Amino acid sequence: MDDGKDTELARLRAENERLKRAQARGVTLKVSEKGGVSVYGLGRFPVTLYKEQWAKLLDVADDIRGFIRDHEDELKSKE
């Protein structure tokens, strides 16, 4: 390989390790470019909502937990 490819390979390996470490940390929060709250670590892509949407969702957190409990046998779990 030439120096450019070696450099790019090293950069990609370093980025891969950084992403693995970030994933091992669990859930992280960031402000999106459009001013929303993005939650990383739940899946491949972040979940992004505006603050009013998060507030509405958090207000019904107990309802969501109850729904999950009531439908446990119908729901799948991700390994």
Short mmCIF file of C-alpha atoms in Angstrom, two decimals:
data_model
loop_
_atom_site.label_atom_id
_atom_site.label_comp_id
_atom_site.label_asym_id
_atom_site.label_seq_id
_atom_site.Cartn_x
_atom_site.Cartn_y
_atom_site.Cartn_z
CA MET A 1 0.00 0.00 0.00
CA ASP A 2 1.06 3.57 -0.48
CA ASP A 3 1.24 6.19 2.28
CA GLY A 4 -2.18 7.64 1.44
CA LYS A 5 -3.90 4.28 1.77
CA ASP A 6 -1.99 3.49 4.99
CA THR A 7 -3.02 6.83 6.45
CA GLU A 8 -6.66 6.33 5.46
CA LEU A 9 -6.67 2.78 6.86
CA ALA A 10 -5.23 4.02 10.16
CA ARG A 11 -7.84 6.80 10.29
CA LEU A 12 -10.67 4.34 9.63
CA ARG A 13 -9.38 1.93 12.28
CA ALA A 14 -9.18 4.75 14.83
CA GLU A 15 -12.71 5.90 13.95
CA ASN A 16 -13.99 2.33 14.25
CA GLU A 17 -12.46 2.00 17.73
CA ARG A 18 -13.93 5.36 18.76
CA LEU A 19 -17.38 4.26 17.62
CA LYS A 20 -17.06 0.94 19.47
CA ARG A 21 -16.12 2.74 22.70
CA ALA A 22 -19.00 5.18 22.29
CA GLN A 23 -21.42 2.28 21.74
CA ALA A 24 -20.17 0.50 24.86
CA ARG A 25 -20.99 3.61 26.92
CA GLY A 26 -24.68 3.25 26.17
CA VAL A 27 -27.10 6.07 25.51
CA THR A 28 -25.84 9.58 24.74
CA LEU A 29 -27.67 12.84 24.09
CA LYS A 30 -26.82 15.62 21.65
CA VAL A 31 -28.46 18.73 20.27
CA SER A 32 -29.21 18.16 16.58
CA GLU A 33 -28.39 20.63 13.80
CA LYS A 34 -32.04 21.73 13.78
CA GLY A 35 -32.20 22.19 17.56
CA GLY A 36 -33.81 18.91 18.52
CA VAL A 37 -32.68 16.41 21.13
CA SER A 38 -31.04 13.34 19.60
CA VAL A 39 -30.69 10.13 21.58
CA TYR A 40 -27.91 7.86 20.36
CA GLY A 41 -27.32 4.27 21.36
CA LEU A 42 -30.80 2.80 20.94
CA GLY A 43 -30.29 1.53 17.42
CA ARG A 44 -28.43 2.23 14.23
CA PHE A 45 -29.83 5.75 13.90
CA PRO A 46 -30.51 8.36 16.58
CA VAL A 47 -34.01 9.16 17.78
CA THR A 48 -34.50 12.91 17.37
CA LEU A 49 -37.45 14.93 18.63
CA TYR A 50 -37.98 18.57 19.54
CA LYS A 51 -38.14 19.42 23.25
CA GLU A 52 -41.95 19.70 23.20
CA GLN A 53 -42.20 16.23 21.68
CA TRP A 54 -39.86 14.77 24.31
CA ALA A 55 -41.90 16.43 27.05
CA LYS A 56 -45.12 14.94 25.66
CA LEU A 57 -43.52 11.51 25.36
CA LEU A 58 -42.06 11.64 28.86
CA ASP A 59 -45.48 12.66 30.24
CA VAL A 60 -46.88 9.32 29.04
CA ALA A 61 -43.86 7.20 30.08
CA ASP A 62 -45.95 5.27 32.63
CA ASP A 63 -48.58 4.56 29.96
CA ILE A 64 -45.89 3.25 27.63
CA ARG A 65 -44.48 1.00 30.36
CA GLY A 66 -47.99 -0.30 31.09
CA PHE A 67 -48.64 -0.94 27.41
CA ILE A 68 -45.39 -2.90 27.14
CA ARG A 69 -46.32 -4.93 30.24
CA ASP A 70 -49.82 -5.62 28.89
CA HIS A 71 -48.50 -6.73 25.49
CA GLU A 72 -45.34 -8.52 26.64
CA ASP A 73 -46.26 -11.76 24.87
CA GLU A 74 -46.82 -9.95 21.54
CA LEU A 75 -43.64 -7.89 21.62
CA LYS A 76 -40.21 -8.96 20.48
CA SER A 77 -36.98 -8.19 22.29
CA LYS A 78 -33.77 -7.24 20.59
CA GLU A 79 -30.83 -9.36 21.70
#
